Amino acid sequence: MGVTAILFPGQGSQTPEMRKTVAEVRPDLLSLADEIVGEDPFARAEEGTRFAQPAIFCASLAGWQALERPSGDLMAGHSLGELAALVAAGCLSERDGLELVALRGKLMQESGERAGDGGMVAAPRRHRVLRGHGRAVRGRARPARPSFDHARALARCAACDARTGRPSVRRGRAGTRPDRTRQAHAEGRGARTCLSRT
């Protein structure tokens, strides 16, 4: 017998109609997002992670609700989607999850703005950008991490974290947060203590 996994999407999965879905299926979640973010995150989702991440999180939970909250053997998510999966699995309340997502998105955007230079691109594993990256862009770009079996992320940064060698985040795109935002991000982790017990 097979295993069923419910997978929640990460950043970049936004669609033009996602606000409509949330408004129709979960208007209470839309109100909660307005309260926590301070304004409608859907209206500014294209401006950065501060707004995109809460909007995607709400759309993920509304989409799950629209499907009549299917259960699975596993609840999982890609990056940002991990938090929606924790809510769906009952590990976090919707409020706690949305507060963490809002904090995460805000910190990622601030981090990218402070870094001032850099970015990330996901490309097929055999894409020409990735072939020969060591010769063509030495010192300017590096493989960030494999996101999927079929893709790799290539990050470019003005200054990499000297201790870890991992790149900073530009405008909250996928990658590693610089050290200066890790403490602030860790402060939001209190709500996730159930992870060690599940």
Tab-separated table of C-alpha atoms in Angstrom:
chain	number	residue	atom	x	y	z
A	1	MET	CA	0.000	0.000	0.000
A	2	GLY	CA	1.323	3.437	-0.926
A	3	VAL	CA	1.983	6.430	1.267
A	4	THR	CA	0.049	9.648	0.674
A	5	ALA	CA	1.824	12.958	1.193
A	6	ILE	CA	0.183	16.368	1.178
A	7	LEU	CA	2.737	18.874	-0.136
A	8	PHE	CA	2.448	22.628	0.364
A	9	PRO	CA	4.237	24.975	-2.065
A	10	GLY	CA	6.950	27.499	-1.356
A	11	GLN	CA	7.685	30.995	-2.542
A	12	GLY	CA	7.141	31.652	-6.213
A	13	SER	CA	3.897	29.682	-6.350
A	14	GLN	CA	1.649	32.736	-6.194
A	15	THR	CA	-1.093	33.165	-8.774
A	16	PRO	CA	-3.291	36.159	-9.646
A	17	GLU	CA	-6.430	34.460	-8.309
A	18	MET	CA	-5.056	33.330	-4.946
A	19	ARG	CA	-6.599	36.237	-3.007
A	20	LYS	CA	-10.016	35.419	-4.460
A	21	THR	CA	-9.678	31.819	-3.264
A	22	VAL	CA	-8.776	32.933	0.258
A	23	ALA	CA	-11.628	35.488	0.323
A	24	GLU	CA	-14.163	32.871	-0.802
A	25	VAL	CA	-12.964	29.878	1.186
A	26	ARG	CA	-11.293	31.399	4.259
A	27	PRO	CA	-12.320	35.044	4.755
A	28	ASP	CA	-11.321	34.705	8.419
A	29	LEU	CA	-7.761	33.896	7.338
A	30	LEU	CA	-7.748	36.938	5.065
A	31	SER	CA	-8.751	39.118	8.039
A	32	LEU	CA	-6.055	37.509	10.190
A	33	ALA	CA	-3.439	38.209	7.516
A	34	ASP	CA	-4.512	41.862	7.360
A	35	GLU	CA	-4.199	42.069	11.152
A	36	ILE	CA	-0.790	40.396	11.424
A	37	VAL	CA	0.845	41.951	8.357
A	38	GLY	CA	-0.779	45.327	8.959
A	39	GLU	CA	-2.364	45.483	5.513
A	40	ASP	CA	-3.596	43.191	2.746
A	41	PRO	CA	-0.506	41.154	1.764
A	42	PHE	CA	-2.082	40.083	-1.531
A	43	ALA	CA	-2.169	43.647	-2.851
A	44	ARG	CA	1.622	43.889	-2.511
A	45	ALA	CA	2.695	40.261	-2.968
A	46	GLU	CA	4.917	41.123	-5.946
A	47	GLU	CA	6.905	43.658	-3.900
A	48	GLY	CA	8.850	41.150	-1.831
A	49	THR	CA	8.786	38.377	0.713
A	50	ARG	CA	7.267	40.591	3.434
A	51	PHE	CA	3.950	40.372	1.580
A	52	ALA	CA	4.380	37.363	-0.719
A	53	GLN	CA	5.047	34.827	2.012
A	54	PRO	CA	1.957	35.565	4.147
A	55	ALA	CA	-0.167	35.655	0.977
A	56	ILE	CA	1.148	32.284	-0.248
A	57	PHE	CA	0.767	30.754	3.223
A	58	CYS	CA	-2.893	31.848	3.390
A	59	ALA	CA	-3.549	30.677	-0.166
A	60	SER	CA	-2.016	27.288	0.648
A	61	LEU	CA	-4.278	26.781	3.644
A	62	ALA	CA	-7.321	28.046	1.731
A	63	GLY	CA	-6.517	25.680	-1.138
A	64	TRP	CA	-6.227	22.805	1.315
A	65	GLN	CA	-9.609	23.825	2.787
A	66	ALA	CA	-11.149	24.016	-0.704
A	67	LEU	CA	-10.077	20.397	-1.207
A	68	GLU	CA	-11.940	19.537	2.033
A	69	ARG	CA	-8.769	19.283	4.125
A	70	PRO	CA	-7.464	15.970	2.805
A	71	SER	CA	-5.332	14.036	5.235
A	72	GLY	CA	-2.229	12.156	4.329
A	73	ASP	CA	0.348	9.923	5.898
A	74	LEU	CA	2.745	12.855	5.635
A	75	MET	CA	2.334	16.617	5.593
A	76	ALA	CA	5.270	18.332	3.921
A	77	GLY	CA	6.213	21.602	2.318
A	78	HIS	CA	8.948	23.156	0.257
A	79	SER	CA	10.673	25.916	2.244
A	80	LEU	CA	7.849	28.346	3.148
A	81	GLY	CA	5.391	25.478	2.605
A	82	GLU	CA	6.807	23.689	5.644
A	83	LEU	CA	4.949	26.140	7.875
A	84	ALA	CA	1.625	25.537	6.112
A	85	ALA	CA	2.268	21.798	6.483
A	86	LEU	CA	2.831	22.225	10.236
A	87	VAL	CA	-0.501	24.027	10.549
A	88	ALA	CA	-2.294	21.376	8.482
A	89	ALA	CA	-0.722	18.650	10.622
A	90	GLY	CA	-1.964	20.333	13.801
A	91	CYS	CA	1.476	21.252	15.159
A	92	LEU	CA	0.882	25.006	14.943
A	93	SER	CA	-2.206	27.141	15.184
A	94	GLU	CA	-3.023	29.214	12.124
A	95	ARG	CA	-2.226	32.394	14.069
A	96	ASP	CA	1.179	31.101	15.219
A	97	GLY	CA	1.968	29.865	11.725
A	98	LEU	CA	0.994	33.164	10.117
A	99	GLU	CA	2.972	35.148	12.702
A	100	LEU	CA	6.064	33.045	11.939
A	101	VAL	CA	5.540	33.442	8.200
A	102	ALA	CA	5.124	37.214	8.517
A	103	LEU	CA	8.311	37.430	10.606
A	104	ARG	CA	10.186	35.167	8.190
A	105	GLY	CA	9.119	37.168	5.141
A	106	LYS	CA	9.941	40.491	6.796
A	107	LEU	CA	13.401	39.334	7.916
A	108	MET	CA	14.231	37.837	4.535
A	109	GLN	CA	13.260	41.042	2.753
A	110	GLU	CA	15.201	43.233	5.197
A	111	SER	CA	18.216	40.958	4.868
A	112	GLY	CA	18.211	41.242	1.108
A	113	GLU	CA	17.791	44.991	1.225
A	114	ARG	CA	20.717	45.355	3.658
A	115	ALA	CA	22.949	43.109	1.552
A	116	GLY	CA	22.307	45.378	-1.407
A	117	ASP	CA	23.649	43.018	-4.045
A	118	GLY	CA	23.057	39.444	-5.030
A	119	GLY	CA	20.341	37.144	-6.194
A	120	MET	CA	19.388	33.570	-6.897
A	121	VAL	CA	18.301	31.691	-9.966
A	122	ALA	CA	17.017	28.114	-10.122
A	123	ALA	CA	18.030	26.345	-13.304
A	124	PRO	CA	17.779	22.804	-14.637
A	125	ARG	CA	20.687	20.721	-13.379
A	126	ARG	CA	22.335	20.590	-16.812
A	127	HIS	CA	21.593	24.212	-17.794
A	128	ARG	CA	24.378	26.163	-19.511
A	129	VAL	CA	24.421	28.680	-16.624
A	130	LEU	CA	25.505	25.898	-14.301
A	131	ARG	CA	27.958	24.204	-16.654
A	132	GLY	CA	31.324	25.751	-16.132
A	133	HIS	CA	30.152	28.066	-13.390
A	134	GLY	CA	33.515	27.603	-11.690
A	135	ARG	CA	35.375	29.124	-14.652
A	136	ALA	CA	32.906	31.701	-15.908
A	137	VAL	CA	31.770	33.267	-12.677
A	138	ARG	CA	34.503	32.370	-10.188
A	139	GLY	CA	34.254	34.658	-7.184
A	140	ARG	CA	30.938	36.107	-8.327
A	141	ALA	CA	28.573	33.132	-8.062
A	142	ARG	CA	28.438	29.705	-6.500
A	143	PRO	CA	26.045	26.776	-6.321
A	144	ALA	CA	23.738	27.514	-3.391
A	145	ARG	CA	22.040	24.181	-2.787
A	146	PRO	CA	20.064	21.590	-4.670
A	147	SER	CA	16.391	22.474	-4.448
A	148	PHE	CA	15.111	19.503	-6.395
A	149	ASP	CA	16.620	16.434	-8.030
A	150	HIS	CA	16.284	18.161	-11.395
A	151	ALA	CA	17.404	21.679	-10.460
A	152	ARG	CA	20.152	23.578	-8.724
A	153	ALA	CA	20.148	27.063	-7.342
A	154	LEU	CA	22.986	29.394	-8.254
A	155	ALA	CA	23.511	32.304	-5.896
A	156	ARG	CA	25.452	35.467	-6.555
A	157	CYS	CA	26.405	37.717	-3.699
A	158	ALA	CA	28.568	40.727	-3.011
A	159	ALA	CA	29.833	39.266	0.246
A	160	CYS	CA	29.417	35.682	1.407
A	161	ASP	CA	29.239	34.634	5.038
A	162	ALA	CA	32.908	33.976	5.812
A	163	ARG	CA	32.281	31.276	8.395
A	164	THR	CA	29.832	29.157	6.444
A	165	GLY	CA	30.670	30.167	2.909
A	166	ARG	CA	26.942	30.428	2.229
A	167	PRO	CA	25.498	33.335	0.269
A	168	SER	CA	23.285	36.094	1.598
A	169	VAL	CA	19.715	36.585	0.425
A	170	ARG	CA	18.802	39.394	-1.950
A	171	ARG	CA	15.273	40.687	-1.528
A	172	GLY	CA	14.291	37.537	0.280
A	173	ARG	CA	14.941	35.027	-2.443
A	174	ALA	CA	15.820	31.462	-1.543
A	175	GLY	CA	19.143	30.941	0.147
A	176	THR	CA	20.646	31.343	3.576
A	177	ARG	CA	19.925	34.233	5.903
A	178	PRO	CA	22.980	36.228	6.948
A	179	ASP	CA	24.056	35.803	10.572
A	180	ARG	CA	22.681	39.186	11.582
A	181	THR	CA	19.088	38.039	10.994
A	182	ARG	CA	19.423	34.562	12.488
A	183	GLN	CA	18.877	35.744	16.062
A	184	ALA	CA	15.714	37.642	15.166
A	185	HIS	CA	14.430	34.640	13.229
A	186	ALA	CA	15.227	32.331	16.156
A	187	GLU	CA	13.075	34.479	18.453
A	188	GLY	CA	10.042	33.399	16.440
A	189	ARG	CA	10.784	29.713	16.897
A	190	GLY	CA	9.130	29.364	20.297
A	191	ALA	CA	5.857	28.373	18.664
A	192	ARG	CA	7.550	25.480	16.881
A	193	THR	CA	8.567	23.517	19.968
A	194	CYS	CA	6.040	20.808	19.119
A	195	LEU	CA	8.353	19.660	16.321
A	196	SER	CA	10.618	17.885	18.772
A	197	ARG	CA	7.648	15.978	20.155
A	198	THR	CA	6.062	14.766	16.929
